[in-house]
Amino acid sequence: MPPRKMSSRNAPPAAPPAEGIDRIGALPDEVIHHVLSFLEAQDAVRTCVLARRWRYLWRYATGIRIRSSHLREIREFIDNLLLLRGLTPLFKCEFLFDEYDDEDVPHLNHLIKHAILCKVQTLRIRNIGCEGSPFVSQNLTRLDLEDMVLEDNFLNFSSSCPALQNLSLTVCFIESPNISSDSLKYLSINECHFSFKYRTRICAPGLISLCLDDYWSKTPVLGGMPSLVDAIVRVTHDSADCCSYSLYGDCGFEDCNDCYGDIHDKNNCVLLEGLSEAKSLALVAETRTFIFTRDLKRCPTFSKLKTLLLNEYWFRGPGFNALICILKHTPVLEKLVLYLFLKGQKHGVEMKGRYISMQKSAEISEHLEIVEVKCKEVDRNVVKVLKFFGTFGIYFCF
């Protein structure tokens, strides 16, 4: 009689895998090259001692990550790294330094040019001094610059980087008259210093997404963006476009250089015209800034705008004139979100308002389905806002 088969329930546990098996080493070379790209360059090179097979794998890593407080600490390592790896193609590079000396600039430029020659697609750089504009590439699609000085035509990418789609500028000094790219789709500018002398013009007609947040000096001028989907713009006291005599701009003193010193502002929109094709907008400003208030005098029609976020700045003027103006120019608006609390605070109250009566006001979009109000508490100013919307047949519940 054949022995009875044991059920899986009664079967003995499987033997544990043998120790010492090199499971990573069993991966194909291409996979290991990708894995090595996530390591710091020094650590990637150190893998050459693991086994004979690993001796040269680091040379073909698809990315290079170099981070150091100062270039001089690893200058010799970098020179040898670039020499030994040759022009093996790269997907991503990160060159992040805390400081550098003037004598380091040629080495830094060589580092960037090496990445460009290796057809790098994503490049992230922090605190590197560049001579001229080293970014001339047919392959570069993403560029992240942090703590850099960007002068002259450094940011004109239309001809130098025709494939560039994503550009991020963080804590940079921008002394360039133009930021231009025909291919750019995503642009983020955070905590950057613009020129005090003129307004930098942003010309990116293919832009889909824009973030312009907490910049210093003069507000840049936005060119036409017919493909824009969403944008976030926040104007703070760090902007040079503030008036010491008025909360809303146009103080009435013609010799006020802050309000009337820029001829361009008298005849053209600075921000709103360029944002007029967006489907979703967040417009945030602090008191005494006047760019939005001034732009509203030539307010364009936001013919595609479905979602709009505003902060308390839009309720500070007499009669809520700024809010009324922009609502009149958003004919297809469906959702309005109001942040009535200061930055850094947490909202403790959230209310949603809807049309109660069937008769909708002709003053604001007939498509408006919901108005969200977020505030720290329901104080006197918030009550004024609720009453204002009540005049249009919109009432709120907690």
mmCIF file of C-alpha atoms in Angstrom:
data_model
loop_
_atom_site.group_PDB
_atom_site.id
_atom_site.type_symbol
_atom_site.label_atom_id
_atom_site.label_comp_id
_atom_site.label_asym_id
_atom_site.label_seq_id
_atom_site.Cartn_x
_atom_site.Cartn_y
_atom_site.Cartn_z
ATOM 1 C CA MET A 1 0.000 0.000 0.000
ATOM 2 C CA PRO A 2 1.577 3.306 -1.077
ATOM 3 C CA PRO A 3 2.398 5.710 1.726
ATOM 4 C CA ARG A 4 -0.285 8.241 2.473
ATOM 5 C CA LYS A 5 0.486 11.742 1.195
ATOM 6 C CA MET A 6 0.827 14.365 3.874
ATOM 7 C CA SER A 7 -1.471 17.330 3.654
ATOM 8 C CA SER A 8 0.050 20.754 3.307
ATOM 9 C CA ARG A 9 -1.246 21.478 6.800
ATOM 10 C CA ASN A 10 0.847 18.680 8.309
ATOM 11 C CA ALA A 11 3.858 19.109 6.067
ATOM 12 C CA PRO A 12 7.114 20.093 7.784
ATOM 13 C CA PRO A 13 8.182 23.711 7.348
ATOM 14 C CA ALA A 14 10.361 24.487 4.354
ATOM 15 C CA ALA A 15 14.041 24.698 5.009
ATOM 16 C CA PRO A 16 15.306 28.269 5.401
ATOM 17 C CA PRO A 17 17.325 29.613 2.486
ATOM 18 C CA ALA A 18 21.009 28.979 2.647
ATOM 19 C CA GLU A 19 22.983 31.801 4.191
ATOM 20 C CA GLY A 20 25.483 33.736 2.158
ATOM 21 C CA ILE A 21 23.542 33.705 -1.130
ATOM 22 C CA ASP A 22 24.244 36.901 -3.097
ATOM 23 C CA ARG A 23 20.732 37.725 -4.257
ATOM 24 C CA ILE A 24 21.630 41.259 -5.377
ATOM 25 C CA GLY A 25 24.597 39.941 -7.297
ATOM 26 C CA ALA A 26 22.254 37.585 -9.120
ATOM 27 C CA LEU A 27 20.414 40.532 -10.666
ATOM 28 C CA PRO A 28 21.114 41.514 -14.276
ATOM 29 C CA ASP A 29 23.780 44.146 -14.808
ATOM 30 C CA GLU A 30 21.242 46.706 -16.018
ATOM 31 C CA VAL A 31 19.281 46.437 -12.762
ATOM 32 C CA ILE A 32 22.414 46.828 -10.652
ATOM 33 C CA HIS A 33 23.421 49.891 -12.673
ATOM 34 C CA HIS A 34 20.050 51.411 -11.766
ATOM 35 C CA VAL A 35 20.363 50.462 -8.081
ATOM 36 C CA LEU A 36 23.833 52.019 -7.868
ATOM 37 C CA SER A 37 22.430 55.310 -9.151
ATOM 38 C CA PHE A 38 20.623 55.786 -5.808
ATOM 39 C CA LEU A 39 23.873 55.654 -3.823
ATOM 40 C CA GLU A 40 26.238 58.505 -3.092
ATOM 41 C CA ALA A 41 29.047 58.388 -5.659
ATOM 42 C CA GLN A 42 31.646 57.429 -3.040
ATOM 43 C CA ASP A 43 29.508 54.521 -1.824
ATOM 44 C CA ALA A 44 28.817 53.362 -5.371
ATOM 45 C CA VAL A 45 32.537 53.211 -6.106
ATOM 46 C CA ARG A 46 33.211 51.262 -2.885
ATOM 47 C CA THR A 47 31.095 48.364 -4.203
ATOM 48 C CA CYS A 48 34.041 47.456 -6.432
ATOM 49 C CA VAL A 49 35.518 45.439 -3.521
ATOM 50 C CA LEU A 50 32.468 43.207 -3.063
ATOM 51 C CA ALA A 51 33.451 40.653 -5.695
ATOM 52 C CA ARG A 52 35.246 40.338 -9.004
ATOM 53 C CA ARG A 53 31.993 40.900 -10.898
ATOM 54 C CA TRP A 54 31.413 44.186 -9.039
ATOM 55 C CA ARG A 55 34.801 45.617 -9.933
ATOM 56 C CA TYR A 56 33.582 47.832 -12.782
ATOM 57 C CA LEU A 57 29.793 47.914 -12.322
ATOM 58 C CA TRP A 58 29.875 51.367 -10.677
ATOM 59 C CA ARG A 59 31.201 52.872 -13.919
ATOM 60 C CA TYR A 60 27.896 52.150 -15.624
ATOM 61 C CA ALA A 61 25.547 53.467 -12.928
ATOM 62 C CA THR A 62 22.706 55.449 -14.531
ATOM 63 C CA GLY A 63 23.086 58.275 -12.036
ATOM 64 C CA ILE A 64 25.738 60.221 -10.110
ATOM 65 C CA ARG A 65 25.041 61.709 -6.656
ATOM 66 C CA ILE A 66 27.732 63.953 -5.203
ATOM 67 C CA ARG A 67 27.099 65.814 -1.942
ATOM 68 C CA SER A 68 29.715 67.651 0.078
ATOM 69 C CA SER A 69 30.126 70.709 2.265
ATOM 70 C CA HIS A 70 32.935 71.900 -0.015
ATOM 71 C CA LEU A 71 34.292 70.793 -3.380
ATOM 72 C CA ARG A 72 37.926 70.834 -2.247
ATOM 73 C CA GLU A 73 37.182 67.942 0.110
ATOM 74 C CA ILE A 74 36.463 65.575 -2.783
ATOM 75 C CA ARG A 75 38.053 67.288 -5.783
ATOM 76 C CA GLU A 76 40.546 64.500 -6.432
ATOM 77 C CA PHE A 77 37.827 61.863 -6.113
ATOM 78 C CA ILE A 78 35.646 63.685 -8.653
ATOM 79 C CA ASP A 79 38.478 64.054 -11.176
ATOM 80 C CA ASN A 80 39.213 60.316 -11.001
ATOM 81 C CA LEU A 81 35.514 59.434 -11.123
ATOM 82 C CA LEU A 82 34.928 61.357 -14.343
ATOM 83 C CA LEU A 83 38.117 60.032 -15.913
ATOM 84 C CA LEU A 84 37.407 56.358 -15.196
ATOM 85 C CA ARG A 85 33.684 56.240 -16.009
ATOM 86 C CA GLY A 86 34.099 57.962 -19.358
ATOM 87 C CA LEU A 87 30.982 59.038 -21.264
ATOM 88 C CA THR A 88 28.651 56.273 -20.118
ATOM 89 C CA PRO A 89 25.072 57.635 -20.538
ATOM 90 C CA LEU A 90 23.406 59.089 -17.444
ATOM 91 C CA PHE A 91 19.754 59.500 -16.544
ATOM 92 C CA LYS A 92 20.055 61.613 -13.389
ATOM 93 C CA CYS A 93 22.766 63.641 -11.644
ATOM 94 C CA GLU A 94 22.832 65.504 -8.339
ATOM 95 C CA PHE A 95 25.687 67.887 -7.539
ATOM 96 C CA LEU A 96 24.999 69.442 -4.134
ATOM 97 C CA PHE A 97 27.552 71.632 -2.341
ATOM 98 C CA ASP A 98 27.238 73.973 0.619
ATOM 99 C CA GLU A 99 29.994 76.339 -0.504
ATOM 100 C CA TYR A 100 32.734 76.804 -3.076
ATOM 101 C CA ASP A 101 35.698 79.089 -3.837
ATOM 102 C CA ASP A 102 36.412 80.978 -7.054
ATOM 103 C CA GLU A 103 39.170 78.499 -7.881
ATOM 104 C CA ASP A 104 36.570 75.728 -7.810
ATOM 105 C CA VAL A 105 34.455 77.202 -10.613
ATOM 106 C CA PRO A 106 36.351 75.519 -13.518
ATOM 107 C CA HIS A 107 36.028 72.138 -11.762
ATOM 108 C CA LEU A 108 32.324 72.719 -11.147
ATOM 109 C CA ASN A 109 31.728 73.640 -14.762
ATOM 110 C CA HIS A 110 33.624 70.553 -15.863
ATOM 111 C CA LEU A 111 31.350 68.461 -13.654
ATOM 112 C CA ILE A 112 28.222 69.903 -15.269
ATOM 113 C CA LYS A 113 29.593 69.608 -18.800
ATOM 114 C CA HIS A 114 30.476 65.971 -18.163
ATOM 115 C CA ALA A 115 26.862 65.262 -17.232
ATOM 116 C CA ILE A 116 25.666 67.080 -20.359
ATOM 117 C CA LEU A 117 28.052 65.076 -22.552
ATOM 118 C CA CYS A 118 26.659 61.897 -20.969
ATOM 119 C CA LYS A 119 23.179 62.942 -22.164
ATOM 120 C CA VAL A 120 21.800 63.408 -18.667
ATOM 121 C CA GLN A 121 18.025 63.902 -18.563
ATOM 122 C CA THR A 122 17.503 65.068 -14.953
ATOM 123 C CA LEU A 123 19.992 67.425 -13.328
ATOM 124 C CA ARG A 124 19.888 68.846 -9.802
ATOM 125 C CA ILE A 125 22.460 71.422 -8.702
ATOM 126 C CA ARG A 126 23.001 73.350 -5.465
ATOM 127 C CA ASN A 127 25.429 76.191 -4.851
ATOM 128 C CA ILE A 128 27.622 75.900 -7.915
ATOM 129 C CA GLY A 129 29.247 78.850 -9.634
ATOM 130 C CA CYS A 130 28.835 78.715 -13.399
ATOM 131 C CA GLU A 131 30.652 80.580 -16.127
ATOM 132 C CA GLY A 132 28.281 81.605 -18.881
ATOM 133 C CA SER A 133 25.465 79.146 -19.551
ATOM 134 C CA PRO A 134 26.715 75.558 -19.420
ATOM 135 C CA PHE A 135 23.272 74.037 -20.026
ATOM 136 C CA VAL A 136 23.274 73.314 -23.737
ATOM 137 C CA SER A 137 21.619 69.947 -24.166
ATOM 138 C CA GLN A 138 19.267 68.149 -26.515
ATOM 139 C CA ASN A 139 18.456 65.592 -23.800
ATOM 140 C CA LEU A 140 17.875 67.560 -20.588
ATOM 141 C CA THR A 141 14.202 67.353 -19.546
ATOM 142 C CA ARG A 142 14.375 68.414 -15.871
ATOM 143 C CA LEU A 143 16.598 70.998 -14.192
ATOM 144 C CA ASP A 144 16.539 71.838 -10.452
ATOM 145 C CA LEU A 145 18.684 74.778 -9.359
ATOM 146 C CA GLU A 146 19.110 75.724 -5.702
ATOM 147 C CA ASP A 147 21.069 78.594 -4.120
ATOM 148 C CA MET A 148 22.510 79.732 -7.449
ATOM 149 C CA VAL A 149 23.296 83.130 -8.975
ATOM 150 C CA LEU A 150 21.595 83.267 -12.380
ATOM 151 C CA GLU A 151 22.596 86.238 -14.510
ATOM 152 C CA ASP A 152 22.268 87.638 -18.019
ATOM 153 C CA ASN A 153 20.804 85.056 -20.427
ATOM 154 C CA PHE A 154 21.426 82.089 -18.161
ATOM 155 C CA LEU A 155 17.709 81.178 -18.088
ATOM 156 C CA ASN A 156 17.021 81.446 -21.820
ATOM 157 C CA PHE A 157 16.458 77.790 -22.653
ATOM 158 C CA SER A 158 14.467 77.999 -25.892
ATOM 159 C CA SER A 159 17.429 77.208 -28.128
ATOM 160 C CA SER A 160 19.896 75.716 -25.627
ATOM 161 C CA CYS A 161 17.593 73.071 -24.085
ATOM 162 C CA PRO A 162 14.756 72.308 -26.539
ATOM 163 C CA ALA A 163 13.601 69.224 -24.571
ATOM 164 C CA LEU A 164 13.399 70.910 -21.132
ATOM 165 C CA GLN A 165 9.980 70.341 -19.532
ATOM 166 C CA ASN A 166 10.477 70.842 -15.799
ATOM 167 C CA LEU A 167 12.356 73.753 -14.194
ATOM 168 C CA SER A 168 12.636 74.376 -10.442
ATOM 169 C CA LEU A 169 14.387 77.427 -8.954
ATOM 170 C CA THR A 170 14.804 77.569 -5.159
ATOM 171 C CA VAL A 171 16.550 80.306 -3.151
ATOM 172 C CA CYS A 172 18.242 81.619 -6.300
ATOM 173 C CA PHE A 173 19.352 85.151 -7.172
ATOM 174 C CA ILE A 174 17.776 85.854 -10.547
ATOM 175 C CA GLU A 175 19.436 88.781 -12.330
ATOM 176 C CA SER A 176 18.162 87.759 -15.738
ATOM 177 C CA PRO A 177 15.720 89.774 -17.881
ATOM 178 C CA ASN A 178 14.011 86.634 -19.181
ATOM 179 C CA ILE A 179 13.089 83.109 -18.217
ATOM 180 C CA SER A 180 12.173 81.588 -21.536
ATOM 181 C CA SER A 181 11.473 78.139 -22.926
ATOM 182 C CA ASP A 182 9.169 76.917 -25.674
ATOM 183 C CA SER A 183 9.151 73.362 -24.321
ATOM 184 C CA LEU A 184 8.702 74.056 -20.585
ATOM 185 C CA LYS A 185 5.590 72.538 -18.982
ATOM 186 C CA TYR A 186 6.243 72.807 -15.228
ATOM 187 C CA LEU A 187 7.847 75.815 -13.534
ATOM 188 C CA SER A 188 8.400 76.275 -9.803
ATOM 189 C CA ILE A 189 10.034 79.403 -8.318
ATOM 190 C CA ASN A 190 10.356 79.436 -4.522
ATOM 191 C CA GLU A 191 12.034 81.998 -2.239
ATOM 192 C CA CYS A 192 14.020 83.535 -5.080
ATOM 193 C CA HIS A 193 15.435 87.058 -5.325
ATOM 194 C CA PHE A 194 14.566 88.941 -8.502
ATOM 195 C CA SER A 195 16.134 92.200 -9.658
ATOM 196 C CA PHE A 196 15.310 95.525 -7.984
ATOM 197 C CA LYS A 197 15.938 97.325 -11.285
ATOM 198 C CA TYR A 198 13.511 95.632 -13.671
ATOM 199 C CA ARG A 199 10.844 92.952 -13.920
ATOM 200 C CA THR A 200 12.024 89.599 -15.203
ATOM 201 C CA ARG A 201 9.718 88.357 -17.944
ATOM 202 C CA ILE A 202 8.606 84.726 -17.869
ATOM 203 C CA CYS A 203 7.905 83.513 -21.386
ATOM 204 C CA ALA A 204 6.797 79.862 -21.451
ATOM 205 C CA PRO A 205 3.798 79.485 -23.785
ATOM 206 C CA GLY A 206 3.602 75.707 -23.263
ATOM 207 C CA LEU A 207 3.424 75.900 -19.468
ATOM 208 C CA ILE A 208 0.907 73.584 -17.787
ATOM 209 C CA SER A 209 1.714 74.242 -14.116
ATOM 210 C CA LEU A 210 3.203 77.265 -12.349
ATOM 211 C CA CYS A 211 4.249 77.880 -8.743
ATOM 212 C CA LEU A 212 5.509 81.382 -7.886
ATOM 213 C CA ASP A 213 5.888 81.554 -4.116
ATOM 214 C CA ASP A 214 7.457 83.954 -1.622
ATOM 215 C CA TYR A 215 9.830 85.819 -3.921
ATOM 216 C CA TRP A 216 11.883 88.933 -3.196
ATOM 217 C CA SER A 217 12.151 92.264 -5.089
ATOM 218 C CA LYS A 218 10.122 93.026 -8.209
ATOM 219 C CA THR A 219 7.314 90.720 -9.256
ATOM 220 C CA PRO A 220 8.073 89.040 -12.604
ATOM 221 C CA VAL A 221 5.835 89.668 -15.615
ATOM 222 C CA LEU A 222 3.985 86.614 -16.914
ATOM 223 C CA GLY A 223 3.672 86.157 -20.657
ATOM 224 C CA GLY A 224 0.790 84.326 -22.329
ATOM 225 C CA MET A 225 0.254 80.718 -21.211
ATOM 226 C CA PRO A 226 -2.605 79.288 -23.302
ATOM 227 C CA SER A 227 -2.041 75.709 -22.041
ATOM 228 C CA LEU A 228 -1.953 76.596 -18.332
ATOM 229 C CA VAL A 229 -3.947 74.195 -16.129
ATOM 230 C CA ASP A 230 -3.065 75.197 -12.574
ATOM 231 C CA ALA A 231 -1.053 77.925 -10.871
ATOM 232 C CA ILE A 232 -0.176 79.033 -7.353
ATOM 233 C CA VAL A 233 1.004 82.611 -6.819
ATOM 234 C CA ARG A 234 1.825 84.057 -3.398
ATOM 235 C CA VAL A 235 2.945 87.682 -3.008
ATOM 236 C CA THR A 236 4.507 88.560 0.357
ATOM 237 C CA HIS A 237 6.057 91.570 2.076
ATOM 238 C CA ASP A 238 9.409 90.436 0.693
ATOM 239 C CA SER A 239 8.208 91.705 -2.669
ATOM 240 C CA ALA A 240 9.303 95.205 -3.659
ATOM 241 C CA ASP A 241 5.716 95.817 -4.794
ATOM 242 C CA CYS A 242 4.544 97.062 -1.398
ATOM 243 C CA CYS A 243 3.415 100.508 -0.294
ATOM 244 C CA SER A 244 4.180 101.944 3.141
ATOM 245 C CA TYR A 245 1.289 104.401 2.939
ATOM 246 C CA SER A 246 -1.595 102.233 1.792
ATOM 247 C CA LEU A 247 -2.939 98.765 2.542
ATOM 248 C CA TYR A 248 -4.178 98.279 -1.000
ATOM 249 C CA GLY A 249 -1.746 100.159 -3.266
ATOM 250 C CA ASP A 250 -2.375 103.445 -5.106
ATOM 251 C CA CYS A 251 -1.653 105.579 -2.058
ATOM 252 C CA GLY A 252 -2.260 108.779 -4.033
ATOM 253 C CA PHE A 253 1.233 110.178 -3.604
ATOM 254 C CA GLU A 254 2.564 110.488 -7.146
ATOM 255 C CA ASP A 255 6.142 110.709 -5.881
ATOM 256 C CA CYS A 256 5.784 107.293 -4.197
ATOM 257 C CA ASN A 257 8.337 105.203 -6.060
ATOM 258 C CA ASP A 258 6.857 101.978 -4.706
ATOM 259 C CA CYS A 259 3.445 102.580 -6.252
ATOM 260 C CA TYR A 260 4.271 104.647 -9.307
ATOM 261 C CA GLY A 261 7.934 104.063 -10.040
ATOM 262 C CA ASP A 262 7.459 101.403 -12.712
ATOM 263 C CA ILE A 263 6.069 102.696 -16.006
ATOM 264 C CA HIS A 264 5.231 99.153 -17.141
ATOM 265 C CA ASP A 265 2.657 98.785 -14.374
ATOM 266 C CA LYS A 266 0.617 101.746 -15.531
ATOM 267 C CA ASN A 267 -0.425 100.157 -18.813
ATOM 268 C CA ASN A 268 -0.136 96.391 -18.441
ATOM 269 C CA CYS A 269 -1.051 93.479 -16.205
ATOM 270 C CA VAL A 270 1.904 91.956 -14.411
ATOM 271 C CA LEU A 271 0.395 88.626 -13.279
ATOM 272 C CA LEU A 272 -3.303 88.199 -14.053
ATOM 273 C CA GLU A 273 -3.139 88.427 -17.844
ATOM 274 C CA GLY A 274 -0.656 85.567 -17.994
ATOM 275 C CA LEU A 275 -2.811 83.490 -15.626
ATOM 276 C CA SER A 276 -6.087 84.087 -17.462
ATOM 277 C CA GLU A 277 -6.149 80.705 -19.267
ATOM 278 C CA ALA A 278 -5.789 78.602 -16.093
ATOM 279 C CA LYS A 279 -8.400 76.079 -14.955
ATOM 280 C CA SER A 280 -7.335 76.155 -11.299
ATOM 281 C CA LEU A 281 -5.794 79.124 -9.461
ATOM 282 C CA ALA A 282 -4.563 79.958 -5.968
ATOM 283 C CA LEU A 283 -3.974 83.712 -5.540
ATOM 284 C CA VAL A 284 -2.536 84.648 -2.157
ATOM 285 C CA ALA A 285 -1.135 87.998 -1.055
ATOM 286 C CA GLU A 286 -0.273 89.911 2.089
ATOM 287 C CA THR A 287 -1.534 93.400 2.944
ATOM 288 C CA ARG A 288 0.347 96.392 1.540
ATOM 289 C CA THR A 289 1.213 94.436 -1.591
ATOM 290 C CA PHE A 290 -0.527 95.928 -4.608
ATOM 291 C CA ILE A 291 0.212 93.827 -7.694
ATOM 292 C CA PHE A 292 -3.147 92.026 -7.695
ATOM 293 C CA THR A 293 -5.063 95.214 -6.844
ATOM 294 C CA ARG A 294 -3.398 97.080 -9.681
ATOM 295 C CA ASP A 295 -3.853 94.228 -12.159
ATOM 296 C CA LEU A 296 -7.594 94.186 -11.408
ATOM 297 C CA LYS A 297 -7.912 97.590 -13.112
ATOM 298 C CA ARG A 298 -7.210 95.738 -16.362
ATOM 299 C CA CYS A 299 -8.624 92.442 -15.184
ATOM 300 C CA PRO A 300 -8.831 89.811 -17.946
ATOM 301 C CA THR A 301 -11.641 87.273 -18.233
ATOM 302 C CA PHE A 302 -10.752 83.860 -16.812
ATOM 303 C CA SER A 303 -12.792 81.926 -19.354
ATOM 304 C CA LYS A 304 -11.610 78.443 -18.283
ATOM 305 C CA LEU A 305 -11.289 78.882 -14.521
ATOM 306 C CA LYS A 306 -13.198 76.208 -12.567
ATOM 307 C CA THR A 307 -11.479 76.337 -9.141
ATOM 308 C CA LEU A 308 -10.241 79.458 -7.349
ATOM 309 C CA LEU A 309 -8.513 79.779 -3.958
ATOM 310 C CA LEU A 310 -8.202 83.213 -2.340
ATOM 311 C CA ASN A 311 -6.917 84.374 1.031
ATOM 312 C CA GLU A 312 -8.028 87.210 3.312
ATOM 313 C CA TYR A 313 -6.208 89.804 1.185
ATOM 314 C CA TRP A 314 -9.168 89.792 -1.196
ATOM 315 C CA PHE A 315 -11.540 90.929 1.564
ATOM 316 C CA ARG A 316 -9.519 93.834 2.967
ATOM 317 C CA GLY A 317 -10.642 96.578 0.606
ATOM 318 C CA PRO A 318 -13.772 98.653 1.116
ATOM 319 C CA GLY A 319 -16.842 96.719 -0.023
ATOM 320 C CA PHE A 320 -14.774 93.687 -1.000
ATOM 321 C CA ASN A 321 -14.070 95.376 -4.335
ATOM 322 C CA ALA A 322 -11.172 93.090 -5.242
ATOM 323 C CA LEU A 323 -13.265 89.962 -4.641
ATOM 324 C CA ILE A 324 -16.258 91.324 -6.571
ATOM 325 C CA CYS A 325 -14.044 92.253 -9.511
ATOM 326 C CA ILE A 326 -12.430 88.851 -9.910
ATOM 327 C CA LEU A 327 -15.749 87.018 -9.439
ATOM 328 C CA LYS A 328 -17.241 89.080 -12.268
ATOM 329 C CA HIS A 329 -14.434 87.874 -14.519
ATOM 330 C CA THR A 330 -14.754 84.134 -13.771
ATOM 331 C CA PRO A 331 -17.884 83.153 -15.752
ATOM 332 C CA VAL A 332 -17.518 79.349 -15.439
ATOM 333 C CA LEU A 333 -16.255 79.156 -11.845
ATOM 334 C CA GLU A 334 -17.508 76.035 -10.041
ATOM 335 C CA LYS A 335 -15.622 76.028 -6.725
ATOM 336 C CA LEU A 336 -14.382 78.916 -4.596
ATOM 337 C CA VAL A 337 -12.147 78.280 -1.560
ATOM 338 C CA LEU A 338 -11.473 81.086 0.927
ATOM 339 C CA TYR A 339 -8.625 80.908 3.462
ATOM 340 C CA LEU A 340 -9.453 83.464 6.156
ATOM 341 C CA PHE A 341 -6.553 82.768 8.476
ATOM 342 C CA LEU A 342 -2.914 83.789 8.626
ATOM 343 C CA LYS A 343 -0.108 81.673 7.248
ATOM 344 C CA GLY A 344 1.226 79.341 9.898
ATOM 345 C CA GLN A 345 -2.108 79.092 11.677
ATOM 346 C CA LYS A 346 -4.390 76.083 11.528
ATOM 347 C CA HIS A 347 -7.991 76.569 10.560
ATOM 348 C CA GLY A 348 -10.358 75.352 13.233
ATOM 349 C CA VAL A 349 -13.600 76.018 11.383
ATOM 350 C CA GLU A 350 -14.641 74.910 7.924
ATOM 351 C CA MET A 351 -17.937 75.898 6.310
ATOM 352 C CA LYS A 352 -19.504 75.098 2.979
ATOM 353 C CA GLY A 353 -21.945 77.349 1.196
ATOM 354 C CA ARG A 354 -24.343 76.724 -1.665
ATOM 355 C CA TYR A 355 -27.073 78.516 -3.538
ATOM 356 C CA ILE A 356 -30.330 78.249 -1.626
ATOM 357 C CA SER A 357 -32.713 79.928 -4.017
ATOM 358 C CA MET A 358 -33.198 78.781 -7.593
ATOM 359 C CA GLN A 359 -32.657 82.340 -8.755
ATOM 360 C CA LYS A 360 -28.899 82.732 -9.094
ATOM 361 C CA SER A 361 -27.166 86.066 -9.094
ATOM 362 C CA ALA A 362 -25.991 87.507 -12.379
ATOM 363 C CA GLU A 363 -23.038 89.078 -10.565
ATOM 364 C CA ILE A 364 -21.136 85.803 -10.145
ATOM 365 C CA SER A 365 -20.855 82.510 -12.037
ATOM 366 C CA GLU A 366 -24.100 80.597 -12.413
ATOM 367 C CA HIS A 367 -21.977 77.438 -12.386
ATOM 368 C CA LEU A 368 -20.698 78.061 -8.858
ATOM 369 C CA GLU A 369 -21.607 74.911 -6.930
ATOM 370 C CA ILE A 370 -19.783 75.379 -3.638
ATOM 371 C CA VAL A 371 -17.984 78.020 -1.602
ATOM 372 C CA GLU A 372 -15.657 76.750 1.123
ATOM 373 C CA VAL A 373 -14.628 79.049 3.955
ATOM 374 C CA LYS A 374 -11.771 77.989 6.242
ATOM 375 C CA CYS A 375 -10.952 80.132 9.273
ATOM 376 C CA LYS A 376 -9.432 79.916 12.722
ATOM 377 C CA GLU A 377 -12.685 81.111 14.307
ATOM 378 C CA VAL A 378 -15.899 82.836 13.290
ATOM 379 C CA ASP A 379 -15.040 86.424 14.167
ATOM 380 C CA ARG A 380 -16.534 89.711 12.996
ATOM 381 C CA ASN A 381 -14.630 89.709 9.693
ATOM 382 C CA VAL A 382 -15.751 86.185 8.852
ATOM 383 C CA VAL A 383 -19.367 87.129 9.590
ATOM 384 C CA LYS A 384 -19.031 89.989 7.083
ATOM 385 C CA VAL A 385 -17.868 87.520 4.456
ATOM 386 C CA LEU A 386 -20.801 85.190 5.127
ATOM 387 C CA LYS A 387 -23.272 88.089 4.887
ATOM 388 C CA PHE A 388 -21.653 89.214 1.652
ATOM 389 C CA PHE A 389 -22.312 85.856 0.000
ATOM 390 C CA GLY A 390 -25.794 85.827 1.499
ATOM 391 C CA THR A 391 -26.655 88.782 -0.734
ATOM 392 C CA PHE A 392 -26.088 86.441 -3.690
ATOM 393 C CA GLY A 393 -28.258 83.659 -2.272
ATOM 394 C CA ILE A 394 -25.345 81.592 -0.967
ATOM 395 C CA TYR A 395 -25.691 80.359 2.612
ATOM 396 C CA PHE A 396 -23.329 78.330 4.770
ATOM 397 C CA CYS A 397 -23.454 75.427 7.180
ATOM 398 C CA PHE A 398 -20.758 74.096 9.534
#
